[in-house]
Amino acid sequence: MTRPRIGVTTSRGGGRYMWWFYWMSLTLYGAEPVRLIAPARQYDLTEFDGFIIGGGDDISPDLYLANTPLDARLDPERDQMELEILEYAGPLDMPVLGICRGAQMLNVHRGGSLHQDVRAVFEGVPKMWTPLPAKTVHFVNDSRLARIHMRETLRVNSLHNQAIDRLGNGMKIVARDEYDVPQAIEDPDAHFAMGVQWHPEFLIYRQIHRRLFKAFLTAVRAQA
């Protein structure tokens, strides 16, 4: 496989800015990224070799039986599209990488739930909203994520209000920040099913953050 075709889910409107960072991160390693905007029925999922479930608006709390905050930005059509993609990819063990909202959707799809406001649950979490490195995550020893980055800690950015609460089936928390907020999950039994709470696509100017995209595409090519 010379150019694996990767479907990348994004939101309408402002999602186009994030999309270009995904595009750069994937084309850097020879992939052909395709932007996916709801609804899913306009795409033939069999044409893709892997998927990135990208960042964006909050996931509808209706999917994990919680109350919806009044100021939440929701996109039910996108929720449904991503659930359909994960339903398709799961039985085939296709490589899937979740980023920020995408990590949360991986967890919700597996039957997990979310904290809607990290500062209401975890003590001492400051208000952070920046695409630049602002906090440190600590990897679980011998996790796949730790092996990819070849280190115990990593400085990452912060663009989220929600976080993993109850873990979905088969998922494990493999990174937390200094406030104990879960920052990454993975399924150790899958070929590649991983989600990170930060946005590595905004940090690809640093080689360490390009490793995740390289590992993802290595897994895609190995699956071909």
PDB file of C-alpha atoms in Angstrom:
ATOM      1  CA  MET A   1       0.000   0.000   0.000  1.00  0.00           C
ATOM      2  CA  THR A   2       1.602   3.225  -1.138  1.00  0.00           C
ATOM      3  CA  ARG A   3      -1.061   5.784  -0.137  1.00  0.00           C
ATOM      4  CA  PRO A   4      -3.498   4.533   2.488  1.00  0.00           C
ATOM      5  CA  ARG A   5      -6.849   6.327   2.393  1.00  0.00           C
ATOM      6  CA  ILE A   6      -7.768   7.760   5.781  1.00  0.00           C
ATOM      7  CA  GLY A   7     -11.205   9.107   6.654  1.00  0.00           C
ATOM      8  CA  VAL A   8     -11.042  12.051   9.077  1.00  0.00           C
ATOM      9  CA  THR A   9     -14.242  13.197  10.795  1.00  0.00           C
ATOM     10  CA  THR A  10     -14.661  16.934  11.318  1.00  0.00           C
ATOM     11  CA  SER A  11     -17.363  19.449  12.115  1.00  0.00           C
ATOM     12  CA  ARG A  12     -18.884  21.827   9.603  1.00  0.00           C
ATOM     13  CA  GLY A  13     -17.707  25.423   9.495  1.00  0.00           C
ATOM     14  CA  GLY A  14     -14.800  25.868  11.900  1.00  0.00           C
ATOM     15  CA  GLY A  15     -13.778  22.235  11.431  1.00  0.00           C
ATOM     16  CA  ARG A  16     -12.063  23.178   8.184  1.00  0.00           C
ATOM     17  CA  TYR A  17      -9.203  24.828  10.091  1.00  0.00           C
ATOM     18  CA  MET A  18      -8.565  21.699  12.119  1.00  0.00           C
ATOM     19  CA  TRP A  19      -8.880  19.631   8.952  1.00  0.00           C
ATOM     20  CA  TRP A  20      -5.865  21.253   7.339  1.00  0.00           C
ATOM     21  CA  PHE A  21      -3.691  20.291  10.305  1.00  0.00           C
ATOM     22  CA  TYR A  22      -4.895  16.687   9.995  1.00  0.00           C
ATOM     23  CA  TRP A  23      -4.186  16.854   6.283  1.00  0.00           C
ATOM     24  CA  MET A  24      -0.596  17.988   6.893  1.00  0.00           C
ATOM     25  CA  SER A  25      -0.031  15.408   9.639  1.00  0.00           C
ATOM     26  CA  LEU A  26      -1.152  12.523   7.417  1.00  0.00           C
ATOM     27  CA  THR A  27       0.273  13.570   4.046  1.00  0.00           C
ATOM     28  CA  LEU A  28       3.622  13.986   5.786  1.00  0.00           C
ATOM     29  CA  TYR A  29       3.714  10.172   5.978  1.00  0.00           C
ATOM     30  CA  GLY A  30       2.296   9.470   2.541  1.00  0.00           C
ATOM     31  CA  ALA A  31      -1.404   9.018   3.322  1.00  0.00           C
ATOM     32  CA  GLU A  32      -4.418  10.280   1.378  1.00  0.00           C
ATOM     33  CA  PRO A  33      -6.687  12.032   3.915  1.00  0.00           C
ATOM     34  CA  VAL A  34     -10.385  12.492   3.151  1.00  0.00           C
ATOM     35  CA  ARG A  35     -12.492  14.918   5.156  1.00  0.00           C
ATOM     36  CA  LEU A  36     -15.724  13.331   6.410  1.00  0.00           C
ATOM     37  CA  ILE A  37     -18.680  15.584   7.266  1.00  0.00           C
ATOM     38  CA  ALA A  38     -22.038  14.191   8.396  1.00  0.00           C
ATOM     39  CA  PRO A  39     -24.094  12.360   7.323  1.00  0.00           C
ATOM     40  CA  ALA A  40     -22.187   9.104   6.905  1.00  0.00           C
ATOM     41  CA  ARG A  41     -24.467   7.783   4.145  1.00  0.00           C
ATOM     42  CA  GLN A  42     -22.714   9.945   1.532  1.00  0.00           C
ATOM     43  CA  TYR A  43     -19.497   7.921   1.961  1.00  0.00           C
ATOM     44  CA  ASP A  44     -18.549   4.370   1.059  1.00  0.00           C
ATOM     45  CA  LEU A  45     -16.710   3.261   4.202  1.00  0.00           C
ATOM     46  CA  THR A  46     -15.216   0.269   2.380  1.00  0.00           C
ATOM     47  CA  GLU A  47     -12.977   2.690   0.476  1.00  0.00           C
ATOM     48  CA  PHE A  48     -10.985   3.604   3.606  1.00  0.00           C
ATOM     49  CA  ASP A  49      -8.013   1.900   5.243  1.00  0.00           C
ATOM     50  CA  GLY A  50      -8.311   3.611   8.641  1.00  0.00           C
ATOM     51  CA  PHE A  51     -10.108   6.416  10.435  1.00  0.00           C
ATOM     52  CA  ILE A  52      -9.311   9.406  12.596  1.00  0.00           C
ATOM     53  CA  ILE A  53     -12.203  10.535  14.768  1.00  0.00           C
ATOM     54  CA  GLY A  54     -11.311  14.192  15.107  1.00  0.00           C
ATOM     55  CA  GLY A  55     -11.874  17.038  17.539  1.00  0.00           C
ATOM     56  CA  GLY A  56     -14.798  19.431  17.667  1.00  0.00           C
ATOM     57  CA  ASP A  57     -18.063  20.064  19.495  1.00  0.00           C
ATOM     58  CA  ASP A  58     -19.188  18.206  22.604  1.00  0.00           C
ATOM     59  CA  ILE A  59     -20.721  14.743  22.279  1.00  0.00           C
ATOM     60  CA  SER A  60     -24.430  14.652  23.018  1.00  0.00           C
ATOM     61  CA  PRO A  61     -24.910  13.515  26.644  1.00  0.00           C
ATOM     62  CA  ASP A  62     -27.980  11.577  25.498  1.00  0.00           C
ATOM     63  CA  LEU A  63     -25.535   8.930  24.263  1.00  0.00           C
ATOM     64  CA  TYR A  64     -24.339   8.180  27.793  1.00  0.00           C
ATOM     65  CA  LEU A  65     -27.439   9.074  29.816  1.00  0.00           C
ATOM     66  CA  ALA A  66     -26.403  12.382  31.349  1.00  0.00           C
ATOM     67  CA  ASN A  67     -28.038  15.808  31.473  1.00  0.00           C
ATOM     68  CA  THR A  68     -27.191  18.310  28.769  1.00  0.00           C
ATOM     69  CA  PRO A  69     -25.542  21.559  30.010  1.00  0.00           C
ATOM     70  CA  LEU A  70     -27.225  24.719  28.746  1.00  0.00           C
ATOM     71  CA  ASP A  71     -24.083  26.059  27.046  1.00  0.00           C
ATOM     72  CA  ALA A  72     -23.106  22.842  25.250  1.00  0.00           C
ATOM     73  CA  ARG A  73     -22.443  22.950  21.494  1.00  0.00           C
ATOM     74  CA  LEU A  74     -23.792  19.718  20.026  1.00  0.00           C
ATOM     75  CA  ASP A  75     -23.820  18.088  16.586  1.00  0.00           C
ATOM     76  CA  PRO A  76     -26.137  15.031  16.663  1.00  0.00           C
ATOM     77  CA  GLU A  77     -25.556  14.275  12.953  1.00  0.00           C
ATOM     78  CA  ARG A  78     -21.831  14.068  13.509  1.00  0.00           C
ATOM     79  CA  ASP A  79     -22.363  11.911  16.606  1.00  0.00           C
ATOM     80  CA  GLN A  80     -24.359   9.457  14.494  1.00  0.00           C
ATOM     81  CA  MET A  81     -21.804   9.437  11.667  1.00  0.00           C
ATOM     82  CA  GLU A  82     -18.944   8.640  14.020  1.00  0.00           C
ATOM     83  CA  LEU A  83     -20.906   5.890  15.744  1.00  0.00           C
ATOM     84  CA  GLU A  84     -21.625   4.340  12.337  1.00  0.00           C
ATOM     85  CA  ILE A  85     -17.932   4.516  11.413  1.00  0.00           C
ATOM     86  CA  LEU A  86     -16.897   2.868  14.671  1.00  0.00           C
ATOM     87  CA  GLU A  87     -19.561   0.188  14.240  1.00  0.00           C
ATOM     88  CA  TYR A  88     -18.085  -0.537  10.819  1.00  0.00           C
ATOM     89  CA  ALA A  89     -14.415  -0.413  11.824  1.00  0.00           C
ATOM     90  CA  GLY A  90     -14.681  -2.400  15.063  1.00  0.00           C
ATOM     91  CA  PRO A  91     -15.456  -5.910  13.729  1.00  0.00           C
ATOM     92  CA  LEU A  92     -12.787  -5.460  11.041  1.00  0.00           C
ATOM     93  CA  ASP A  93     -10.208  -4.387  13.646  1.00  0.00           C
ATOM     94  CA  MET A  94      -9.377  -1.388  11.456  1.00  0.00           C
ATOM     95  CA  PRO A  95      -6.929   1.159  12.873  1.00  0.00           C
ATOM     96  CA  VAL A  96      -8.736   4.040  14.568  1.00  0.00           C
ATOM     97  CA  LEU A  97      -7.196   7.086  16.234  1.00  0.00           C
ATOM     98  CA  GLY A  98      -9.394   9.385  18.309  1.00  0.00           C
ATOM     99  CA  ILE A  99      -8.306  12.956  18.970  1.00  0.00           C
ATOM    100  CA  CYS A 100      -9.857  15.016  21.796  1.00  0.00           C
ATOM    101  CA  ARG A 101     -13.601  14.659  21.118  1.00  0.00           C
ATOM    102  CA  GLY A 102     -12.616  11.565  19.106  1.00  0.00           C
ATOM    103  CA  ALA A 103     -11.076   9.898  22.166  1.00  0.00           C
ATOM    104  CA  GLN A 104     -14.290  10.583  24.047  1.00  0.00           C
ATOM    105  CA  MET A 105     -16.368   9.114  21.212  1.00  0.00           C
ATOM    106  CA  LEU A 106     -14.261   5.955  21.205  1.00  0.00           C
ATOM    107  CA  ASN A 107     -15.066   5.575  24.877  1.00  0.00           C
ATOM    108  CA  VAL A 108     -18.782   6.346  24.495  1.00  0.00           C
ATOM    109  CA  HIS A 109     -19.074   3.902  21.579  1.00  0.00           C
ATOM    110  CA  ARG A 110     -17.695   1.176  23.834  1.00  0.00           C
ATOM    111  CA  GLY A 111     -20.368   1.919  26.465  1.00  0.00           C
ATOM    112  CA  GLY A 112     -18.380   4.379  28.577  1.00  0.00           C
ATOM    113  CA  SER A 113     -19.363   7.814  29.852  1.00  0.00           C
ATOM    114  CA  LEU A 114     -17.894  11.302  30.192  1.00  0.00           C
ATOM    115  CA  HIS A 115     -17.427  14.021  32.769  1.00  0.00           C
ATOM    116  CA  GLN A 116     -19.012  17.087  31.193  1.00  0.00           C
ATOM    117  CA  ASP A 117     -16.842  19.591  33.090  1.00  0.00           C
ATOM    118  CA  VAL A 118     -13.390  18.524  34.278  1.00  0.00           C
ATOM    119  CA  ARG A 119     -13.098  21.469  36.671  1.00  0.00           C
ATOM    120  CA  ALA A 120     -16.266  20.393  38.489  1.00  0.00           C
ATOM    121  CA  VAL A 121     -14.813  16.937  39.160  1.00  0.00           C
ATOM    122  CA  PHE A 122     -11.016  17.234  39.427  1.00  0.00           C
ATOM    123  CA  GLU A 123      -9.585  19.559  42.060  1.00  0.00           C
ATOM    124  CA  GLY A 124      -7.233  22.344  41.041  1.00  0.00           C
ATOM    125  CA  VAL A 125      -7.665  22.111  37.268  1.00  0.00           C
ATOM    126  CA  PRO A 126      -7.015  25.608  35.860  1.00  0.00           C
ATOM    127  CA  LYS A 127      -8.804  27.109  32.904  1.00  0.00           C
ATOM    128  CA  MET A 128      -6.689  26.169  29.896  1.00  0.00           C
ATOM    129  CA  TRP A 129      -7.594  26.632  26.251  1.00  0.00           C
ATOM    130  CA  THR A 130      -4.530  26.697  24.055  1.00  0.00           C
ATOM    131  CA  PRO A 131      -3.137  24.815  21.034  1.00  0.00           C
ATOM    132  CA  LEU A 132       0.353  25.223  22.518  1.00  0.00           C
ATOM    133  CA  PRO A 133       1.931  22.893  25.103  1.00  0.00           C
ATOM    134  CA  ALA A 134       0.468  23.814  28.489  1.00  0.00           C
ATOM    135  CA  LYS A 135       0.447  20.692  30.663  1.00  0.00           C
ATOM    136  CA  THR A 136       2.278  17.419  31.200  1.00  0.00           C
ATOM    137  CA  VAL A 137       0.818  13.963  30.678  1.00  0.00           C
ATOM    138  CA  HIS A 138       2.256  10.865  32.348  1.00  0.00           C
ATOM    139  CA  PHE A 139       2.104   7.605  30.404  1.00  0.00           C
ATOM    140  CA  VAL A 140       1.354   4.234  31.954  1.00  0.00           C
ATOM    141  CA  ASN A 141       4.496   2.103  31.816  1.00  0.00           C
ATOM    142  CA  ASP A 142       4.622  -0.305  28.859  1.00  0.00           C
ATOM    143  CA  SER A 143       1.478   1.102  27.286  1.00  0.00           C
ATOM    144  CA  ARG A 144       1.477   1.311  23.511  1.00  0.00           C
ATOM    145  CA  LEU A 145       1.328   5.088  23.756  1.00  0.00           C
ATOM    146  CA  ALA A 146       4.432   5.159  25.955  1.00  0.00           C
ATOM    147  CA  ARG A 147       6.280   2.921  23.501  1.00  0.00           C
ATOM    148  CA  ILE A 148       5.294   5.146  20.569  1.00  0.00           C
ATOM    149  CA  HIS A 149       6.654   8.262  22.249  1.00  0.00           C
ATOM    150  CA  MET A 150       9.574   6.457  23.935  1.00  0.00           C
ATOM    151  CA  ARG A 151       9.265   8.471  27.127  1.00  0.00           C
ATOM    152  CA  GLU A 152       7.348   8.617  30.421  1.00  0.00           C
ATOM    153  CA  THR A 153       5.953  12.161  30.115  1.00  0.00           C
ATOM    154  CA  LEU A 154       4.969  14.552  27.359  1.00  0.00           C
ATOM    155  CA  ARG A 155       4.034  18.231  27.198  1.00  0.00           C
ATOM    156  CA  VAL A 156       0.691  18.637  25.425  1.00  0.00           C
ATOM    157  CA  ASN A 157      -1.914  21.268  24.632  1.00  0.00           C
ATOM    158  CA  SER A 158      -5.379  21.609  26.141  1.00  0.00           C
ATOM    159  CA  LEU A 159      -8.628  22.299  24.254  1.00  0.00           C
ATOM    160  CA  HIS A 160     -11.279  20.344  26.123  1.00  0.00           C
ATOM    161  CA  ASN A 161     -13.892  20.651  28.864  1.00  0.00           C
ATOM    162  CA  GLN A 162     -15.036  17.029  28.920  1.00  0.00           C
ATOM    163  CA  ALA A 163     -13.055  13.974  29.985  1.00  0.00           C
ATOM    164  CA  ILE A 164     -13.342  10.193  30.319  1.00  0.00           C
ATOM    165  CA  ASP A 165     -15.451   9.027  33.268  1.00  0.00           C
ATOM    166  CA  ARG A 166     -16.553   5.373  33.142  1.00  0.00           C
ATOM    167  CA  LEU A 167     -14.340   3.380  30.802  1.00  0.00           C
ATOM    168  CA  GLY A 168     -15.820   1.676  27.772  1.00  0.00           C
ATOM    169  CA  ASN A 169     -15.471  -2.054  27.181  1.00  0.00           C
ATOM    170  CA  GLY A 170     -11.890  -3.119  26.513  1.00  0.00           C
ATOM    171  CA  MET A 171     -10.456   0.351  27.021  1.00  0.00           C
ATOM    172  CA  LYS A 172      -7.706   1.270  29.476  1.00  0.00           C
ATOM    173  CA  ILE A 173      -6.531   4.673  30.655  1.00  0.00           C
ATOM    174  CA  VAL A 174      -2.895   4.977  29.588  1.00  0.00           C
ATOM    175  CA  ALA A 175      -2.127   8.629  30.393  1.00  0.00           C
ATOM    176  CA  ARG A 176      -3.171  11.237  32.941  1.00  0.00           C
ATOM    177  CA  ASP A 177      -2.167  14.836  33.454  1.00  0.00           C
ATOM    178  CA  GLU A 178      -0.812  16.398  36.638  1.00  0.00           C
ATOM    179  CA  TYR A 179      -4.393  16.961  37.858  1.00  0.00           C
ATOM    180  CA  ASP A 180      -5.202  13.239  37.449  1.00  0.00           C
ATOM    181  CA  VAL A 181      -7.535  13.901  34.502  1.00  0.00           C
ATOM    182  CA  PRO A 182      -7.501  10.959  32.028  1.00  0.00           C
ATOM    183  CA  GLN A 183      -5.666  12.022  28.885  1.00  0.00           C
ATOM    184  CA  ALA A 184      -5.457   8.885  26.755  1.00  0.00           C
ATOM    185  CA  ILE A 185      -7.122   5.508  26.318  1.00  0.00           C
ATOM    186  CA  GLU A 186      -6.297   2.450  24.263  1.00  0.00           C
ATOM    187  CA  ASP A 187      -7.530  -1.079  23.652  1.00  0.00           C
ATOM    188  CA  PRO A 188      -4.472  -3.304  24.169  1.00  0.00           C
ATOM    189  CA  ASP A 189      -6.143  -6.180  22.319  1.00  0.00           C
ATOM    190  CA  ALA A 190      -6.955  -4.223  19.162  1.00  0.00           C
ATOM    191  CA  HIS A 191      -4.661  -3.808  16.175  1.00  0.00           C
ATOM    192  CA  PHE A 192      -4.749  -0.038  16.788  1.00  0.00           C
ATOM    193  CA  ALA A 193      -7.571   1.602  18.753  1.00  0.00           C
ATOM    194  CA  MET A 194      -6.358   4.610  20.679  1.00  0.00           C
ATOM    195  CA  GLY A 195      -7.583   8.025  21.754  1.00  0.00           C
ATOM    196  CA  VAL A 196      -5.692  11.051  23.076  1.00  0.00           C
ATOM    197  CA  GLN A 197      -7.313  14.037  24.746  1.00  0.00           C
ATOM    198  CA  TRP A 198      -4.846  16.555  23.306  1.00  0.00           C
ATOM    199  CA  HIS A 199      -4.398  17.754  19.701  1.00  0.00           C
ATOM    200  CA  PRO A 200      -1.106  16.396  18.297  1.00  0.00           C
ATOM    201  CA  GLU A 201      -1.949  17.789  14.846  1.00  0.00           C
ATOM    202  CA  PHE A 202      -1.404  21.317  16.188  1.00  0.00           C
ATOM    203  CA  LEU A 203       2.034  20.288  17.467  1.00  0.00           C
ATOM    204  CA  ILE A 204       3.537  18.559  14.434  1.00  0.00           C
ATOM    205  CA  TYR A 205       6.250  21.205  14.303  1.00  0.00           C
ATOM    206  CA  ARG A 206       7.766  19.072  17.101  1.00  0.00           C
ATOM    207  CA  GLN A 207       9.031  15.662  16.001  1.00  0.00           C
ATOM    208  CA  ILE A 208       7.829  13.946  19.178  1.00  0.00           C
ATOM    209  CA  HIS A 209       4.207  14.729  18.273  1.00  0.00           C
ATOM    210  CA  ARG A 210       4.564  13.401  14.739  1.00  0.00           C
ATOM    211  CA  ARG A 211       5.268   9.939  16.136  1.00  0.00           C
ATOM    212  CA  LEU A 212       1.604   9.242  16.851  1.00  0.00           C
ATOM    213  CA  PHE A 213       0.579   9.814  13.226  1.00  0.00           C
ATOM    214  CA  LYS A 214       3.523   7.752  12.009  1.00  0.00           C
ATOM    215  CA  ALA A 215       2.572   4.867  14.327  1.00  0.00           C
ATOM    216  CA  PHE A 216      -1.060   5.070  13.224  1.00  0.00           C
ATOM    217  CA  LEU A 217      -0.131   4.867   9.553  1.00  0.00           C
ATOM    218  CA  THR A 218       2.351   2.063  10.229  1.00  0.00           C
ATOM    219  CA  ALA A 219      -0.547   0.121  11.743  1.00  0.00           C
ATOM    220  CA  VAL A 220      -2.745   0.942   8.743  1.00  0.00           C
ATOM    221  CA  ARG A 221      -0.130  -0.339   6.299  1.00  0.00           C
ATOM    222  CA  ALA A 222       0.447  -3.491   8.367  1.00  0.00           C
ATOM    223  CA  GLN A 223      -3.276  -4.245   8.226  1.00  0.00           C
ATOM    224  CA  ALA A 224      -3.415  -4.069   4.432  1.00  0.00           C
TER     225      ALA A 224
END
